[in-house]
mmCIF file of C-alpha atoms in Angstrom:
data_model
loop_
_atom_site.group_PDB
_atom_site.id
_atom_site.type_symbol
_atom_site.label_atom_id
_atom_site.label_comp_id
_atom_site.label_asym_id
_atom_site.label_seq_id
_atom_site.Cartn_x
_atom_site.Cartn_y
_atom_site.Cartn_z
ATOM 1 C CA MET L 1 -21.722 23.434 -29.260
ATOM 2 C CA ILE L 2 -18.980 23.732 -26.658
ATOM 3 C CA PRO L 3 -21.320 24.985 -23.883
ATOM 4 C CA ARG L 4 -23.536 21.938 -24.499
ATOM 5 C CA PHE L 5 -20.499 19.714 -24.239
ATOM 6 C CA GLN L 6 -19.607 21.268 -20.899
ATOM 7 C CA SER L 7 -23.128 20.899 -19.541
ATOM 8 C CA LEU L 8 -23.304 17.244 -20.585
ATOM 9 C CA PHE L 9 -20.498 16.371 -18.210
ATOM 10 C CA PHE L 10 -21.441 18.759 -15.408
ATOM 11 C CA ARG L 11 -23.275 15.987 -13.582
ATOM 12 C CA SER L 12 -20.323 13.631 -14.046
ATOM 13 C CA GLU L 13 -17.941 16.249 -12.694
ATOM 14 C CA ARG L 14 -19.961 16.578 -9.515
ATOM 15 C CA THR L 15 -20.176 12.802 -9.190
ATOM 16 C CA TYR L 16 -16.478 12.178 -9.667
ATOM 17 C CA GLY L 17 -15.216 15.391 -8.115
ATOM 18 C CA GLU L 18 -14.355 13.950 -4.720
ATOM 19 C CA ASN L 19 -12.524 10.947 -6.152
ATOM 20 C CA SER L 20 -10.686 13.208 -8.561
ATOM 21 C CA ARG L 21 -9.492 15.513 -5.790
ATOM 22 C CA LYS L 22 -8.448 12.531 -3.684
ATOM 23 C CA LEU L 23 -6.405 10.958 -6.465
ATOM 24 C CA VAL L 24 -4.791 14.209 -7.518
ATOM 25 C CA THR L 25 -3.829 14.907 -3.901
ATOM 26 C CA ARG L 26 -2.359 11.435 -3.549
ATOM 27 C CA THR L 27 -0.447 11.875 -6.800
ATOM 28 C CA ARG L 28 0.946 15.240 -5.771
ATOM 29 C CA VAL L 29 2.118 13.895 -2.434
ATOM 30 C CA SER L 30 3.824 10.996 -4.199
ATOM 31 C CA MET L 31 5.466 13.344 -6.654
ATOM 32 C CA ASP L 32 6.669 15.609 -3.863
ATOM 33 C CA GLU L 33 8.141 12.700 -1.940
ATOM 34 C CA GLU L 34 9.960 11.240 -4.916
ATOM 35 C CA ASP L 35 10.867 14.554 -6.573
ATOM 36 C CA SER L 36 9.304 13.256 -9.775
ATOM 37 C CA PHE L 37 8.496 16.714 -11.098
ATOM 38 C CA GLU L 38 10.949 19.551 -11.256
ATOM 39 C CA ASP L 39 10.895 23.000 -12.755
ATOM 40 C CA ALA L 40 11.748 23.699 -16.358
ATOM 41 C CA SER L 41 15.463 23.647 -15.615
ATOM 42 C CA GLY L 42 15.268 20.150 -14.085
ATOM 43 C CA GLU L 43 15.415 16.792 -15.779
ATOM 44 C CA SER L 44 11.922 15.465 -15.076
ATOM 45 C CA THR L 45 8.597 16.504 -16.640
ATOM 46 C CA PRO L 46 5.059 15.105 -16.312
ATOM 47 C CA LEU L 47 5.557 13.165 -19.529
ATOM 48 C CA SER L 48 8.913 11.704 -18.553
ATOM 49 C CA ALA L 49 7.527 10.702 -15.134
ATOM 50 C CA VAL L 50 4.745 8.742 -16.840
ATOM 51 C CA ALA L 51 7.227 7.095 -19.203
ATOM 52 C CA ASP L 52 9.522 6.177 -16.297
ATOM 53 C CA ALA L 53 6.686 4.592 -14.334
ATOM 54 C CA PHE L 54 5.435 2.488 -17.224
ATOM 55 C CA GLU L 55 8.916 1.393 -18.195
ATOM 56 C CA GLU L 56 9.283 -0.022 -14.676
ATOM 57 C CA LEU L 57 5.970 -1.889 -14.949
ATOM 58 C CA SER L 58 6.800 -3.092 -18.438
ATOM 59 C CA ALA L 59 10.195 -4.389 -17.339
ATOM 60 C CA MET L 60 8.555 -6.421 -14.559
ATOM 61 C CA VAL L 61 5.960 -7.926 -16.887
ATOM 62 C CA LYS L 62 8.545 -8.762 -19.551
ATOM 63 C CA SER L 63 10.968 -10.345 -17.099
ATOM 64 C CA LYS L 64 8.340 -12.413 -15.282
ATOM 65 C CA GLY L 65 6.340 -13.517 -18.313
ATOM 66 C CA CYS L 66 2.597 -13.831 -18.882
ATOM 67 C CA ASN L 67 2.073 -15.617 -15.558
ATOM 68 C CA PHE L 68 3.359 -12.637 -13.580
ATOM 69 C CA ASP L 69 0.895 -11.486 -10.924
ATOM 70 C CA LEU L 70 1.080 -7.684 -11.187
ATOM 71 C CA ARG L 71 0.298 -5.937 -7.920
ATOM 72 C CA LEU L 72 -2.414 -3.286 -7.867
ATOM 73 C CA LYS L 73 -0.527 -0.620 -5.925
ATOM 74 C CA PRO L 74 2.395 -0.024 -8.332
ATOM 75 C CA PHE L 75 -0.032 -0.335 -11.229
ATOM 76 C CA CYS L 76 -2.319 2.350 -9.773
ATOM 77 C CA ASP L 77 0.648 4.551 -8.846
ATOM 78 C CA ALA L 78 1.750 4.559 -12.491
ATOM 79 C CA CYS L 79 -1.780 5.027 -13.815
ATOM 80 C CA SER L 80 -2.412 8.003 -11.509
ATOM 81 C CA LEU L 81 0.320 9.952 -13.301
ATOM 82 C CA VAL L 82 -1.539 9.625 -16.613
ATOM 83 C CA SER L 83 -4.321 11.873 -15.272
ATOM 84 C CA VAL L 84 -1.952 14.815 -15.806
ATOM 85 C CA LEU L 85 -1.879 13.995 -19.512
ATOM 86 C CA PHE L 86 -5.674 13.911 -19.738
ATOM 87 C CA ASN L 87 -5.825 17.249 -17.940
ATOM 88 C CA SER L 88 -3.433 18.832 -20.452
ATOM 89 C CA LEU L 89 -5.912 18.069 -23.244
ATOM 90 C CA GLY L 90 -8.556 20.359 -21.737
ATOM 91 C CA ILE L 91 -12.358 20.167 -21.946
ATOM 92 C CA ALA L 92 -12.417 17.822 -24.951
ATOM 93 C CA PHE L 93 -11.207 14.950 -22.797
ATOM 94 C CA LYS L 94 -12.722 16.068 -19.503
ATOM 95 C CA PHE L 95 -15.114 13.123 -19.631
ATOM 96 C CA ALA L 96 -12.165 10.740 -19.964
ATOM 97 C CA GLU L 97 -10.240 12.407 -17.160
ATOM 98 C CA LEU L 98 -13.194 12.247 -14.767
ATOM 99 C CA GLU L 99 -13.954 8.609 -15.505
ATOM 100 C CA TYR L 100 -10.306 7.598 -15.546
ATOM 101 C CA VAL L 101 -9.412 9.315 -12.266
ATOM 102 C CA SER L 102 -12.467 7.840 -10.557
ATOM 103 C CA LYS L 103 -11.696 4.296 -11.723
ATOM 104 C CA VAL L 104 -7.990 4.479 -10.798
ATOM 105 C CA SER L 105 -8.918 5.814 -7.369
ATOM 106 C CA ASP L 106 -11.351 2.937 -6.793
ATOM 107 C CA LEU L 107 -8.741 0.378 -7.836
ATOM 108 C CA ALA L 108 -6.158 2.020 -5.573
ATOM 109 C CA ASP L 109 -8.584 1.843 -2.651
ATOM 110 C CA ALA L 110 -9.097 -1.869 -3.381
ATOM 111 C CA SER L 111 -5.377 -2.651 -3.566
ATOM 112 C CA LYS L 112 -5.065 -3.587 0.111
ATOM 113 C CA GLY L 113 -7.927 -6.031 -0.045
ATOM 114 C CA TYR L 114 -7.213 -7.648 -3.395
ATOM 115 C CA GLY L 115 -3.473 -7.224 -3.793
ATOM 116 C CA THR L 116 -3.144 -8.059 -7.478
ATOM 117 C CA LEU L 117 -4.941 -7.592 -10.792
ATOM 118 C CA ASN L 118 -5.451 -11.342 -11.043
ATOM 119 C CA ASN L 119 -7.303 -11.400 -7.726
ATOM 120 C CA ILE L 120 -9.788 -8.832 -9.003
ATOM 121 C CA LEU L 121 -10.653 -10.962 -12.023
ATOM 122 C CA ASP L 122 -10.790 -14.158 -9.973
ATOM 123 C CA PHE L 123 -13.245 -12.617 -7.511
ATOM 124 C CA ASP L 124 -15.578 -11.267 -10.201
ATOM 125 C CA VAL L 125 -15.447 -14.464 -12.257
ATOM 126 C CA LYS L 126 -16.377 -16.467 -9.162
ATOM 127 C CA HIS L 127 -19.322 -14.173 -8.403
ATOM 128 C CA ASP L 128 -20.304 -13.626 -12.057
ATOM 129 C CA THR L 129 -19.850 -9.856 -11.713
ATOM 130 C CA VAL L 130 -17.144 -9.173 -14.312
ATOM 131 C CA ARG L 131 -19.362 -6.953 -16.471
ATOM 132 C CA ILE L 132 -21.621 -5.651 -13.727
ATOM 133 C CA GLN L 133 -21.693 -1.854 -13.368
ATOM 134 C CA GLY L 134 -19.374 -0.891 -10.518
ATOM 135 C CA SER L 135 -17.346 -4.115 -10.466
ATOM 136 C CA LEU L 136 -13.571 -3.773 -10.173
ATOM 137 C CA SER L 137 -13.100 -5.893 -13.307
ATOM 138 C CA ARG L 138 -15.181 -3.388 -15.260
ATOM 139 C CA LYS L 139 -13.236 -0.476 -13.758
ATOM 140 C CA LEU L 140 -9.938 -2.122 -14.674
ATOM 141 C CA ARG L 141 -11.231 -2.491 -18.225
ATOM 142 C CA ARG L 142 -12.018 1.238 -18.390
ATOM 143 C CA VAL L 143 -8.589 2.203 -17.016
ATOM 144 C CA ARG L 144 -7.008 -0.010 -19.659
ATOM 145 C CA GLN L 145 -8.979 1.875 -22.337
ATOM 146 C CA GLY L 146 -7.712 5.176 -20.934
ATOM 147 C CA LEU L 147 -4.114 3.999 -21.174
ATOM 148 C CA ASP L 148 -4.710 2.859 -24.742
ATOM 149 C CA LEU L 149 -6.355 6.168 -25.664
ATOM 150 C CA ILE L 150 -3.265 8.114 -24.622
ATOM 151 C CA ARG L 151 -1.000 5.584 -26.360
ATOM 152 C CA ALA L 152 -2.943 5.851 -29.629
ATOM 153 C CA LEU L 153 -3.094 9.653 -29.397
ATOM 154 C CA PHE L 154 0.684 9.854 -28.945
ATOM 155 C CA GLN L 155 1.218 7.457 -31.824
ATOM 156 C CA ASN L 156 -0.903 9.607 -34.128
ATOM 157 C CA PHE L 157 0.702 12.790 -32.807
ATOM 158 C CA LEU L 158 4.147 11.493 -33.731
ATOM 159 C CA SER L 159 3.131 10.203 -37.146
ATOM 160 C CA SER L 160 3.765 13.606 -38.708
ATOM 161 C CA ARG L 161 4.731 17.053 -37.509
ATOM 162 C CA ASP L 162 1.950 18.315 -39.766
ATOM 163 C CA CYS L 163 -0.621 16.259 -37.841
ATOM 164 C CA CYS L 164 -2.727 18.566 -35.668
ATOM 165 C CA LEU L 165 -3.765 17.463 -32.196
ATOM 166 C CA ARG L 166 -7.459 17.416 -33.145
ATOM 167 C CA GLU L 167 -6.819 14.936 -35.924
ATOM 168 C CA ALA L 168 -4.589 12.775 -33.710
ATOM 169 C CA ALA L 169 -7.121 12.776 -30.872
ATOM 170 C CA SER L 170 -10.148 12.134 -33.103
ATOM 171 C CA ILE L 171 -8.556 9.069 -34.686
ATOM 172 C CA ALA L 172 -7.355 7.760 -31.313
ATOM 173 C CA TYR L 173 -10.780 8.199 -29.704
ATOM 174 C CA ALA L 174 -12.587 6.559 -32.622
ATOM 175 C CA LYS L 175 -10.355 3.510 -32.347
ATOM 176 C CA THR L 176 -10.082 3.011 -28.598
ATOM 177 C CA CYS L 177 -13.151 4.417 -26.836
ATOM 178 C CA ALA L 178 -15.921 5.397 -29.258
ATOM 179 C CA PRO L 179 -17.140 1.800 -29.790
ATOM 180 C CA TYR L 180 -17.991 1.592 -26.080
ATOM 181 C CA HIS L 181 -19.656 5.011 -25.665
ATOM 182 C CA THR L 182 -23.234 6.079 -26.286
ATOM 183 C CA TRP L 183 -24.228 8.265 -29.211
ATOM 184 C CA ALA L 184 -24.642 11.266 -26.879
ATOM 185 C CA VAL L 185 -21.107 10.937 -25.513
ATOM 186 C CA ARG L 186 -19.612 10.420 -28.973
ATOM 187 C CA THR L 187 -21.415 13.511 -30.256
ATOM 188 C CA ALA L 188 -20.247 15.635 -27.316
ATOM 189 C CA VAL L 189 -16.674 14.454 -27.721
ATOM 190 C CA SER L 190 -16.752 15.307 -31.417
ATOM 191 C CA ALA L 191 -17.876 18.844 -30.588
ATOM 192 C CA GLY L 192 -15.273 19.168 -27.866
ATOM 193 C CA MET L 193 -12.444 18.286 -30.229
ATOM 194 C CA TYR L 194 -12.572 21.862 -31.497
ATOM 195 C CA ALA L 195 -11.515 23.044 -28.035
ATOM 196 C CA LEU L 196 -8.312 21.004 -27.990
ATOM 197 C CA PRO L 197 -5.067 22.952 -27.581
ATOM 198 C CA THR L 198 -2.790 23.379 -30.552
ATOM 199 C CA ARG L 199 0.291 21.216 -30.928
ATOM 200 C CA GLU L 200 2.410 24.086 -29.602
ATOM 201 C CA GLN L 201 0.087 24.697 -26.644
ATOM 202 C CA LEU L 202 0.166 21.025 -25.674
ATOM 203 C CA LEU L 203 3.963 20.941 -25.721
ATOM 204 C CA LEU L 204 4.015 24.069 -23.573
ATOM 205 C CA ARG L 205 1.609 22.549 -21.041
ATOM 206 C CA LEU L 206 3.760 19.418 -20.861
ATOM 207 C CA ASN L 207 6.955 21.484 -20.595
ATOM 208 C CA GLU L 208 8.414 19.711 -23.644
ATOM 209 C CA SER L 209 10.034 20.642 -26.931
ATOM 210 C CA ASP L 210 9.214 18.795 -30.162
ATOM 211 C CA GLU L 211 12.324 16.685 -29.725
ATOM 212 C CA SER L 212 11.865 15.845 -26.044
ATOM 213 C CA ALA L 213 8.139 15.151 -26.502
ATOM 214 C CA GLU L 214 8.863 12.736 -29.322
ATOM 215 C CA LYS L 215 11.320 10.855 -27.122
ATOM 216 C CA GLU L 216 9.065 10.677 -24.047
ATOM 217 C CA MET L 217 5.877 9.881 -25.987
ATOM 218 C CA GLN L 218 7.631 7.039 -27.778
ATOM 219 C CA ARG L 219 8.857 5.719 -24.436
ATOM 220 C CA TYR L 220 5.277 5.669 -23.147
ATOM 221 C CA ILE L 221 4.015 4.029 -26.348
ATOM 222 C CA ASP L 222 6.602 1.258 -26.081
ATOM 223 C CA ALA L 223 6.203 0.746 -22.329
ATOM 224 C CA SER L 224 2.406 0.909 -22.087
ATOM 225 C CA LEU L 225 1.699 -1.622 -24.841
ATOM 226 C CA PRO L 226 2.973 -4.661 -22.858
ATOM 227 C CA ILE L 227 0.840 -3.534 -19.891
ATOM 228 C CA ILE L 228 -2.241 -3.172 -22.088
ATOM 229 C CA GLN L 229 -1.604 -6.603 -23.598
ATOM 230 C CA TYR L 230 -1.066 -8.077 -20.128
ATOM 231 C CA ILE L 231 -4.437 -6.741 -18.958
ATOM 232 C CA ASP L 232 -6.153 -8.086 -22.077
ATOM 233 C CA LYS L 233 -4.703 -11.538 -21.383
ATOM 234 C CA LEU L 234 -6.158 -11.482 -17.878
ATOM 235 C CA TYR L 235 -9.591 -11.411 -19.492
ATOM 236 C CA THR L 236 -9.022 -13.657 -22.502
ATOM 237 C CA SER L 237 -7.304 -16.341 -20.375
ATOM 238 C CA ARG L 238 -10.600 -16.575 -18.486
ATOM 239 C CA ASN L 239 -12.608 -16.754 -21.712
ATOM 240 C CA ILE L 240 -13.901 -13.196 -21.306
ATOM 241 C CA ASN L 241 -14.143 -11.418 -24.658
ATOM 242 C CA LEU L 242 -13.028 -7.815 -24.932
ATOM 243 C CA ASP L 243 -15.979 -6.355 -26.865
ATOM 244 C CA TRP L 244 -17.419 -4.334 -23.973
#
């Protein structure tokens, strides 16, 4: 079933390939400039860099309150780092990585013109394009789901050291993304779960130990939730339900 899973997303990979390369290049340049990632002997890892970025966003949202107008650029900068986490999960979440990277890249490109997350929603509400395929409001919604998928996966992963990654990922996907995907995608994802790395392999890819991973994953869980809730409020405050 794995070959079928790979072929299902072959078209998507070609479609999103250019955006993916562009975002990864941008992310790598940013990481090089800020020395975010170091070798195994250094203090920073991909996971800690993500946690750091979302703690900064979370602190801004908490200090400014629900009326804070979060700017797109720092939001996209933080979100771009999460693509590394999707990549570490391998082929099972390739579909999520491709879609996520593409949507973050599009939002980053729009940051100069729109400035803030609020402006995106205001524009689409005015033109009645919130749910239209290709709208920035729809892309923001999909990025939010990607952030929540990783948050839920980490939460399940930390629930027990006996919890395998496949179980953690399956539960997280079923809760956060499956309700919005077609039967074909859900079936392919289910098959791909068998290709997930083991718990030990994931920690190795992230350059973490059990102890350090627990610390950094919990930091991301705590920091990403206020951002996810903030994005949800952007929609609900405009009487847009979240069942899409």
